[in-house]
Coordinates of C-alpha atoms in Angstrom, one line a residue:
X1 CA -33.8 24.7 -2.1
X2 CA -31.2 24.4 0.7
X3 CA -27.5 25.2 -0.4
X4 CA -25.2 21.6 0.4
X5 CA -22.9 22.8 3.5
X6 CA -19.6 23.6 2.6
X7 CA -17.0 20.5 2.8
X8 CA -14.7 20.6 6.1
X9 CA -12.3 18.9 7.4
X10 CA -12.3 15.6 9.8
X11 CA -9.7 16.0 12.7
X12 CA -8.9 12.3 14.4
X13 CA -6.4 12.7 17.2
X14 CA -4.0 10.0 17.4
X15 CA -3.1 9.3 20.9
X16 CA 0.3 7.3 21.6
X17 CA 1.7 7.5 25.3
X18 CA 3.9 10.6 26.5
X19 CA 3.4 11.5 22.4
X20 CA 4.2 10.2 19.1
X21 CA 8.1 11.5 19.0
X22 CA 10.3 8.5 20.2
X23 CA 11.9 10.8 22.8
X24 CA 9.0 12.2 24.1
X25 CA 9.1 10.3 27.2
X26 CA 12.4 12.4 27.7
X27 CA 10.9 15.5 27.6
X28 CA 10.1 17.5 30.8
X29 CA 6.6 18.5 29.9
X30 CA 5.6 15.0 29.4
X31 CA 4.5 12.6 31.7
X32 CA 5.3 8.8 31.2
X33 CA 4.8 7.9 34.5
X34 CA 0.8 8.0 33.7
X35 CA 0.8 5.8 30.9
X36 CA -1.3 3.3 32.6
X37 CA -3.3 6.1 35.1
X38 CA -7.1 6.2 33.4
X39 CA -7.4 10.0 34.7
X40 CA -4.6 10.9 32.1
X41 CA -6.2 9.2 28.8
X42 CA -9.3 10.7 30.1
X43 CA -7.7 14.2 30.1
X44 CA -6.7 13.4 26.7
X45 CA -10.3 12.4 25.4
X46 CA -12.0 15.4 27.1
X47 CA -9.2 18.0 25.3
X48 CA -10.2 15.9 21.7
X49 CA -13.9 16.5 22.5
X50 CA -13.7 20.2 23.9
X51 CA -11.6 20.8 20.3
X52 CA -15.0 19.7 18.6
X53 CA -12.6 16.7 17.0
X54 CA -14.7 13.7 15.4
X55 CA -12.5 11.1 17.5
X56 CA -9.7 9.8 19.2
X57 CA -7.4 7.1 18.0
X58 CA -5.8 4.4 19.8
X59 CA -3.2 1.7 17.7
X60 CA -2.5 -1.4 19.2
X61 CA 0.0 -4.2 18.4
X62 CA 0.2 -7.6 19.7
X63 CA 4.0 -7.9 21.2
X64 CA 6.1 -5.3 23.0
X65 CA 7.4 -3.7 19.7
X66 CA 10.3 -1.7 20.2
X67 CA 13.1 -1.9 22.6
X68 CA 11.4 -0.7 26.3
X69 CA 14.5 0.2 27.8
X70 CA 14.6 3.3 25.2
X71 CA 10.8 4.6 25.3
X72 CA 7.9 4.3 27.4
X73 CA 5.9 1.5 25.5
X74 CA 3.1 -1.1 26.2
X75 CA -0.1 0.2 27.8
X76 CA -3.8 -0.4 28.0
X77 CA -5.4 -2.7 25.7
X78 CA -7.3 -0.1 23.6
X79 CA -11.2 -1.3 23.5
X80 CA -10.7 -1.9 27.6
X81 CA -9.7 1.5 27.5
X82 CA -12.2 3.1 25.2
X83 CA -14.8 1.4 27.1
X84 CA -13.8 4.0 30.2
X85 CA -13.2 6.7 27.9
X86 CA -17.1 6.3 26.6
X87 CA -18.4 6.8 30.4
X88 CA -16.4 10.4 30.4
X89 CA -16.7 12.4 27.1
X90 CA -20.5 12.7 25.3
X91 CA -19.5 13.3 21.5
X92 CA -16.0 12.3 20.3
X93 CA -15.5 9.2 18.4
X94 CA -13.6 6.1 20.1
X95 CA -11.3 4.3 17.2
X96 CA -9.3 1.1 18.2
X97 CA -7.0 -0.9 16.4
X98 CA -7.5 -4.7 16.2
X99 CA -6.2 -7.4 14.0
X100 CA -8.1 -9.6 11.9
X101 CA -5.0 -12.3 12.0
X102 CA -4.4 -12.9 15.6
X103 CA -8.8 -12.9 16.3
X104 CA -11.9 -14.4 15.7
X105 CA -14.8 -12.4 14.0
X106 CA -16.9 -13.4 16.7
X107 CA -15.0 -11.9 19.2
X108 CA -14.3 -8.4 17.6
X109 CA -17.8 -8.4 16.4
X110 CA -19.2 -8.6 19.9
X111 CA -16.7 -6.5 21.6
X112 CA -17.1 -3.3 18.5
X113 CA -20.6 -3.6 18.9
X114 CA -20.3 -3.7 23.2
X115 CA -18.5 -0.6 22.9
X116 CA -20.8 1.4 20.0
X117 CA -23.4 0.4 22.7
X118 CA -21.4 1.9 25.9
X119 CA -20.4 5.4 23.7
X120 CA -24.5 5.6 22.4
X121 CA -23.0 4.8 18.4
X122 CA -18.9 6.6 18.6
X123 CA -17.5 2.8 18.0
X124 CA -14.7 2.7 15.1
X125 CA -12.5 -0.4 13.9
X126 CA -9.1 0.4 12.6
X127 CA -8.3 -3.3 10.5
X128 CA -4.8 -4.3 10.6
X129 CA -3.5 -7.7 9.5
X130 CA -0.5 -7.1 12.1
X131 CA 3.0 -6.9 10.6
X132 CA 5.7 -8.7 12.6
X133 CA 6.9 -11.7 13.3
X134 CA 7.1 -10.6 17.1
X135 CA 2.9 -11.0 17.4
X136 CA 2.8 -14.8 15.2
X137 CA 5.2 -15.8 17.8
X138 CA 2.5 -15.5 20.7
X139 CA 0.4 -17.1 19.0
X140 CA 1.4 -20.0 18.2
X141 CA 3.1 -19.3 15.3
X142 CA 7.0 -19.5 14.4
X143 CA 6.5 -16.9 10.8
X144 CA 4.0 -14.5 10.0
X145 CA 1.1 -15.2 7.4
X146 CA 2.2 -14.2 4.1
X147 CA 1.3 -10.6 3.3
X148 CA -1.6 -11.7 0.7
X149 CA -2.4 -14.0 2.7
X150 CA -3.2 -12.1 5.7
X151 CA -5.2 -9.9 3.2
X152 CA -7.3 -12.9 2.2
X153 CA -8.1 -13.4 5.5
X154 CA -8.4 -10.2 6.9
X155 CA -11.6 -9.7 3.9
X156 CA -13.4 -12.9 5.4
X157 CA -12.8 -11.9 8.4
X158 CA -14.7 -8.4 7.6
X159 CA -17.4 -9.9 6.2
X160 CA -18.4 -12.4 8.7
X161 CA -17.9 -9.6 11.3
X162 CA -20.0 -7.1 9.5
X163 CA -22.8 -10.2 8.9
X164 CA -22.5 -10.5 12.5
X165 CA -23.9 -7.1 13.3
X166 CA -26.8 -7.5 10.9
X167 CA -27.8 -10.8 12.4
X168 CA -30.3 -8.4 14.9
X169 CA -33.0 -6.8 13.1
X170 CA -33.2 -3.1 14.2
X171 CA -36.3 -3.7 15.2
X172 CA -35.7 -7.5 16.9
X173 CA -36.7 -6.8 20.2
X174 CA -40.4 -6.0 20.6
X175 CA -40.5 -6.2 24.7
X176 CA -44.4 -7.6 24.7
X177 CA -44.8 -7.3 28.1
X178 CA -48.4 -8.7 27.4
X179 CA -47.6 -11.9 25.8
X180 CA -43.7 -12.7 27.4
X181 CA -42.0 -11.6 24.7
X182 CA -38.6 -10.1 24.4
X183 CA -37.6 -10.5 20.9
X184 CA -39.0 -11.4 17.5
X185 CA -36.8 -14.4 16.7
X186 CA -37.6 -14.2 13.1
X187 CA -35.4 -11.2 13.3
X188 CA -32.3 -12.7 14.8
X189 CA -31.1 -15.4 12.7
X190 CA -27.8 -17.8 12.5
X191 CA -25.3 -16.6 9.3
X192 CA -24.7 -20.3 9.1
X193 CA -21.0 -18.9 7.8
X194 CA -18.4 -21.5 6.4
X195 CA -15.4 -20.6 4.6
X196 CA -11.8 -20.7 3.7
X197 CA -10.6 -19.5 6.7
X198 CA -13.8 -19.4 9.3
X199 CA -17.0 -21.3 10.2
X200 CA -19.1 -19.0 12.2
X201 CA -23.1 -19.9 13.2
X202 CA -23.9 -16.7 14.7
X203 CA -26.4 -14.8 15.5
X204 CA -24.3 -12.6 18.0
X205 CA -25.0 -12.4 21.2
X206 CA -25.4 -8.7 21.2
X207 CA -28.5 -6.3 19.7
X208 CA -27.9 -4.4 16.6
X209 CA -25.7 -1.3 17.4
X210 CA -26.6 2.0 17.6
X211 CA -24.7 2.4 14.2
X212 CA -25.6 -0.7 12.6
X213 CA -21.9 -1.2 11.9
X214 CA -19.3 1.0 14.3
X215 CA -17.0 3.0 11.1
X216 CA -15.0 0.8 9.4
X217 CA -10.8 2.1 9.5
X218 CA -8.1 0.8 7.4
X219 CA -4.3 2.3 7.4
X220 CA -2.3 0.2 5.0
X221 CA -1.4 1.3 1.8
X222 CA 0.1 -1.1 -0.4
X223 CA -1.7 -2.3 -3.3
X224 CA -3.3 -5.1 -1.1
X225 CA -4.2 -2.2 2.0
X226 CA -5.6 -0.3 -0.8
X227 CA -7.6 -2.9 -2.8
X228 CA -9.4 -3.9 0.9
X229 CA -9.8 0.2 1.8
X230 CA -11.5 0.7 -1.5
X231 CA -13.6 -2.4 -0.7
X232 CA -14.4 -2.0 3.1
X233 CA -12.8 1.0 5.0
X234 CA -14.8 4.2 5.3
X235 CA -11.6 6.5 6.4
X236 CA -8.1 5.7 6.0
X237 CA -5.4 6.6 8.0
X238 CA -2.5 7.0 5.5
X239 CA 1.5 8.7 5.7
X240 CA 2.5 10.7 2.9
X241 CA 5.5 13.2 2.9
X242 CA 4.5 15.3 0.0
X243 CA 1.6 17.6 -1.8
X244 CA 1.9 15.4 -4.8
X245 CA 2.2 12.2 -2.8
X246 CA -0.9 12.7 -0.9
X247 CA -2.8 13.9 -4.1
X248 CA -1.5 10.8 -5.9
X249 CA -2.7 8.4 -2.8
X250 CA -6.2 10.2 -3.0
X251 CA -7.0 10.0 -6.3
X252 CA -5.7 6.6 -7.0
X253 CA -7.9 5.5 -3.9
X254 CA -10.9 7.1 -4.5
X255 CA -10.7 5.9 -8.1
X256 CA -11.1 2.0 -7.2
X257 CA -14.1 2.8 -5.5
X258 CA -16.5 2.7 -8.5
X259 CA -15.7 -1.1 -9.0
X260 CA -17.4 -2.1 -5.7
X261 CA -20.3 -0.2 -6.1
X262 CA -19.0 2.8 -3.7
X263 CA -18.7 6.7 -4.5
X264 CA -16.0 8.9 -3.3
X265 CA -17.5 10.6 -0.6
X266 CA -18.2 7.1 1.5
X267 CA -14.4 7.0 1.8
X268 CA -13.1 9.3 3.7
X269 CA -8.7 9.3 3.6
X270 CA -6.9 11.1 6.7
X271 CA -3.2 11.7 6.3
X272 CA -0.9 11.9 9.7
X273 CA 0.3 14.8 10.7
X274 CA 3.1 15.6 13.7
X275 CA 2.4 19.3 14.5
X276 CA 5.8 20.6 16.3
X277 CA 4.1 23.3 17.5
X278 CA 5.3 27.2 18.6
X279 CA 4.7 30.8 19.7
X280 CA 6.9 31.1 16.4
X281 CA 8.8 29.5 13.8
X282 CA 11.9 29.5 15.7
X283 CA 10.4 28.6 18.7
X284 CA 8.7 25.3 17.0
X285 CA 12.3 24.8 15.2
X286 CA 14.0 24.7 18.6
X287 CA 11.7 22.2 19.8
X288 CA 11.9 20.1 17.3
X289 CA 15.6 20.1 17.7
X290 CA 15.3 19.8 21.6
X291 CA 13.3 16.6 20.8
X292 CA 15.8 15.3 18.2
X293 CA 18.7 15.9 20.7
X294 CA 17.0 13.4 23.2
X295 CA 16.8 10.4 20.9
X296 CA 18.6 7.6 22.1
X297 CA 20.2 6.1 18.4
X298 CA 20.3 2.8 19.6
X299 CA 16.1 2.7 19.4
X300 CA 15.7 4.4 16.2
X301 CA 18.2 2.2 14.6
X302 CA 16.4 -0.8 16.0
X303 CA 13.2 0.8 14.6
X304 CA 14.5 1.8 11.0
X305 CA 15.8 -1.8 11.0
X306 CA 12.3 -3.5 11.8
X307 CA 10.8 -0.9 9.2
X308 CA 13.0 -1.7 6.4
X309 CA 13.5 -5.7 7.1
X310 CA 16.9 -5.1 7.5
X311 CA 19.2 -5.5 10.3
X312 CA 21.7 -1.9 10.6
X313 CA 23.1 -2.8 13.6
X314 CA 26.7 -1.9 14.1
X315 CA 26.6 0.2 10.5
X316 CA 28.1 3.6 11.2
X317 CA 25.2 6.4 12.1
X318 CA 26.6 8.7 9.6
X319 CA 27.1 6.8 6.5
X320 CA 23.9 5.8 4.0
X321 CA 21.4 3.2 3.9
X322 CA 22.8 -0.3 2.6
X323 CA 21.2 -2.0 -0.2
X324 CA 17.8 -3.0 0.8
X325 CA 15.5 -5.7 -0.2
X326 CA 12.6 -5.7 -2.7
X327 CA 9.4 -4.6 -1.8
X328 CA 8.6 -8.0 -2.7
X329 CA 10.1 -9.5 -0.6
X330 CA 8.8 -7.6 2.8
X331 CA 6.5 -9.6 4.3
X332 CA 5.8 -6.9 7.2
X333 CA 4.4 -3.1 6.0
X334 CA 5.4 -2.9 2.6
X335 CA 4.0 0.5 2.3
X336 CA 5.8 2.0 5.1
X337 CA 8.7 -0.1 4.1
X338 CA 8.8 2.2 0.7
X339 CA 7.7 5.2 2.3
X340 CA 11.3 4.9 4.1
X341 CA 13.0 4.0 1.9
X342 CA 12.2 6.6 -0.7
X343 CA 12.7 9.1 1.9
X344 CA 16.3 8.3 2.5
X345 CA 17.1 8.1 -1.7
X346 CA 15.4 11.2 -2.5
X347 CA 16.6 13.7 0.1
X348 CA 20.4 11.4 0.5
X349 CA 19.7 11.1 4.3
X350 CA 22.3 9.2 6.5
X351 CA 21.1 6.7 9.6
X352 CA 21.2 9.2 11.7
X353 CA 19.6 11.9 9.8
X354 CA 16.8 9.2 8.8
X355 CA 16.1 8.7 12.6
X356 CA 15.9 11.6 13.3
X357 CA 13.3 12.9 10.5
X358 CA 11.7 9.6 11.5
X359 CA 11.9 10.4 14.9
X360 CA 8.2 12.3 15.6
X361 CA 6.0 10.5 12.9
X362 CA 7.2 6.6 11.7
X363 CA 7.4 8.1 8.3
X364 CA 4.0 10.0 8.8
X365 CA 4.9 14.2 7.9
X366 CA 6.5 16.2 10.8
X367 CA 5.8 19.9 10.5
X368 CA 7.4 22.3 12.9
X369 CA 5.7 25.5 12.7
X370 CA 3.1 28.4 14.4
X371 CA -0.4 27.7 14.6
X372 CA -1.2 29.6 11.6
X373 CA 1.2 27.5 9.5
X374 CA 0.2 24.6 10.5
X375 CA -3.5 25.5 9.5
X376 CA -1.9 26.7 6.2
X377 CA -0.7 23.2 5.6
X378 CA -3.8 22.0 6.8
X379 CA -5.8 23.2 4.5
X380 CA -3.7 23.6 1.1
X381 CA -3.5 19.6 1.4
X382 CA -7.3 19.4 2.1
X383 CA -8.1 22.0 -0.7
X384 CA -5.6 20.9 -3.6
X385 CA -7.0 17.1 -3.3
X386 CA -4.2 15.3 -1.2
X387 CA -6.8 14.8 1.9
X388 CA -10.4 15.1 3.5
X389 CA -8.8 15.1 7.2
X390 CA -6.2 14.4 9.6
X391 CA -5.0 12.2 11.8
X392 CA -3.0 14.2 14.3
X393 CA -0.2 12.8 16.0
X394 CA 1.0 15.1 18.8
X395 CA 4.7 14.7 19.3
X396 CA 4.7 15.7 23.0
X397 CA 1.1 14.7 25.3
X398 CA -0.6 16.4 27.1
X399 CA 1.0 19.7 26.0
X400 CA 0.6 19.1 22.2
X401 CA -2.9 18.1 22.1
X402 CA -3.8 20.9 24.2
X403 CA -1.6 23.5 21.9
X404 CA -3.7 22.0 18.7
X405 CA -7.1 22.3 20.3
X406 CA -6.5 25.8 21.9
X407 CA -4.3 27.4 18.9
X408 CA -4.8 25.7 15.5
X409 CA -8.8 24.6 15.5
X410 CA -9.7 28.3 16.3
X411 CA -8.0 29.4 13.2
X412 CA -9.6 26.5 11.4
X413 CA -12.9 27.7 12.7
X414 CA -12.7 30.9 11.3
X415 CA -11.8 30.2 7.9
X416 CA -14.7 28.2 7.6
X417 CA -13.2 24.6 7.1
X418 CA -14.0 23.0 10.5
X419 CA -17.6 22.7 12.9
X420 CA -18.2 25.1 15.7
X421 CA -20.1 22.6 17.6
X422 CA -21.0 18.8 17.5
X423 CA -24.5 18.9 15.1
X424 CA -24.7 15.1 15.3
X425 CA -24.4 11.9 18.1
X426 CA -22.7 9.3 16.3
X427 CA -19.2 9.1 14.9
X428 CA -20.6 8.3 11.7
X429 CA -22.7 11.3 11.6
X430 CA -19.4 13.4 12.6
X431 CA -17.7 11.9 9.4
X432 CA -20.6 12.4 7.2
X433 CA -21.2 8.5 6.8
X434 CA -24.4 6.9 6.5
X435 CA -25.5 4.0 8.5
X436 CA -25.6 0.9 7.0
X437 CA -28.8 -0.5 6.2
X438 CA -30.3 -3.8 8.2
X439 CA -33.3 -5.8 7.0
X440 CA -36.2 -3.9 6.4
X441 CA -39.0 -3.8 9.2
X442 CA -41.7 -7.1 8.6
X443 CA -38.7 -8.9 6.5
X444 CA -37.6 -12.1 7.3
X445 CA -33.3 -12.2 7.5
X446 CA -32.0 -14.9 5.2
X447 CA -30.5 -17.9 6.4
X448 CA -26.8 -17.0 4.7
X449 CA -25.1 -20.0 3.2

């Protein structure tokens, strides 16, 4: 009987721009001049895959968010961009994020399963249901969708997508030469789809992926983002500042599971990580000061302001947080909206002292640290139940990326808790997911209702 292979860990890199610090663009070993060059994002992928990572990660929001005379922000539209990406690199995963409020399944369900076809099955969709006023207002819209709302819709929205993909047979196109035909047509079939919020005939207009379904990605965490996670997603990108945080995110997750019918190891939960990285600890301390020193205050007051639905403006940098609204009342990220403000209470951080710890990660955890103590941390939260992976979130890019893959996965490696080479083709193979069923061969698909 063959032993089960140890667990490791999944890595996801997280690629933002010059890197994920706000003043990063500052930096002299960054280059923000190439945030719209191909050949750099493409250096980018190539370092994920030669680091044996299961995928890059690309976010996306629909408005210029943030003020762009501070940082270097807007860019590619992420699937155009992973759609290069999959020409150059042979292995690593391609994650994008699109919304399910400002969309149509249709759409996303062609362009996911254009791009699993492109990478040969290394498609992912990270759902969002968008969080700012900013985006309703080009489309349309004078508010945002209210945040349940948005929930409501954003689970429709999955299931028509994911009915969609199945409405090709795998085994739908026959290619009889001899009798002229291409495709059974009693394997692709309309999903006849009317509901609440979409009416969708279908089939699409695209062959079953090489995945079936590309993986499934979900990053909220408020009690909506976790109800649809435990539902739908099959990794989670999460923030957590703590041990017992993490551990208390993981185990409450994983234990809503069992109502729909899933078990723990089909959900796969990725905290962020910004790795300040160094020769030694004072040398990763110094740059993480260096990098603090360049912030501009006037962004990350703008920032905190838009995180915690409350306007700081002119409030002095060195006094405390006001009183802040009820989580109830956020109608943006309530869970990042708590993250922050819990931050700021518990340690009695001023403005400026919240910026700046907010400065590398948006309320993900910064570590500054050597390679080895970054692998430490990396595995005491993936062994004492707080994680199953990472998403990294390089402060500084190239440079940190590059640091990661050449100095921290080589440690990782020889304790045992990451791969030593790619044993599978398809993103959900790297993450250890299995591929979603379609109709059995001979059957006829149902006509959905």
């Amino acid at each position: 009987m063959t032993a089960p292979r140890p667990r490791q860990l999944h890595l996801n890199a997280f690629l933002m721009n010059a890197g994920h610090h706000d003043a990063a663009w500052r930096h002299p070993h960054t280059r923000p001049e190439r945030v719209t060059d191909l050949r750099y994002f493409r250096h980018l992928a190539v370092t994920a895959e030669r680091g044996l990572l299961d995928s890059v990660f690309l976010a996306d929001s629909l408005a210029l968010w943030g003020n762009v005379r501070y940082n270097a922000l807007g860019g590619f539209e992420p699937l155009t961009l992973l759609s290069a990406l999959a020409a150059v690199t042979e292995h690593v995963g391609l994650i994008a994020t699109v919304s399910t409020t400002f969309n149509e399944p249709f759409h996303v369900a062609r362009k996911f399963a254009s791009l699993d076809h492109l990478s040969g099955g290394r498609a992912g969709w990270n759902i969002v249901t968008s969080g700012t006023v900013q985006e309703a207002r080009n489309f349309g819209q004078d508010e945002h969708l209210e945040h349940r709302l948005r929930y409501a819709r954003a689970r429709e929205f999955v299931e028509v997508t994911t009915r969609l993909w199945d409405s090709w047979a795998d085994d739908a196109i026959v290619l009889d030469r001899a009798r002229g035909i291409y495709a059974d047509t009693d394997r692709v079939r309309a999903i006849d789809h009317r509901g609440e919020h979409f009416g969708v005939q279908g089939p699409l207009n695209v062959p079953r992926s090489p995945q079936g379904h590309p993986l499934l990605v979900q990053a909220g965490s408020s009690e909506d983002g976790k109800d649809f996670a435990a539902q739908y997603a099959e990794a989670v990108f999460t923030a957590q500042q703590t041990l017992a945080d993490g551990q208390a995110f993981y185990k409450d997750l994983k234990s809503r599971l069992a109502r729909h019918g899933r078990t723990e190891d089909q959900l796969l939960v990725l905290p962020g990580i910004a790795p300040v990285l160094g020769s030694t600890e004072a040398q990763a301390r110094a740059l993480e000061r260096e990098l603090t020193e360049l912030q501009v205050p006037e962004y990350g007051l703008a920032q905190l302001s838009g995180m915690l639905g409350t306007d700081l403006t002119g409030l002095p940098l060195d006094g405390p947080l006001p009183d802040l609204p009820e989580e109830r009342d956020i109608n943006g990220n309530k869970s990042r909206f708590t993250l922050v403000a819990e931050l700021a209470r518990r340690d009695g951080l001023t403005l400026r002292e919240l910026i700046a710890r907010l400065g590398a990660g948006r309320g993900h955890r910064v570590f500054a640290g050597t390679p080895e103590q970054v692998a430490d941390q990396l595995e005491e939260w993936f062994t004492q139940g707080a994680a199953d992976g990472f998403n990294i979130m390089p402060p500084l890019l190239p440079g940190g990326l590059e640091d990661f893959v050449d100095h921290v996965v080589p440690i990782l490696q020889r304790r045992g808790l990451f791969r030593t080479e790619y044993t599978g083709r398809t993103l959900r193979e790297h993450y250890g997911l299995a591929r979603p069923a379609g109709a059995p061969e001979g059957a006829v698909l149902p006509t959905a209702s």
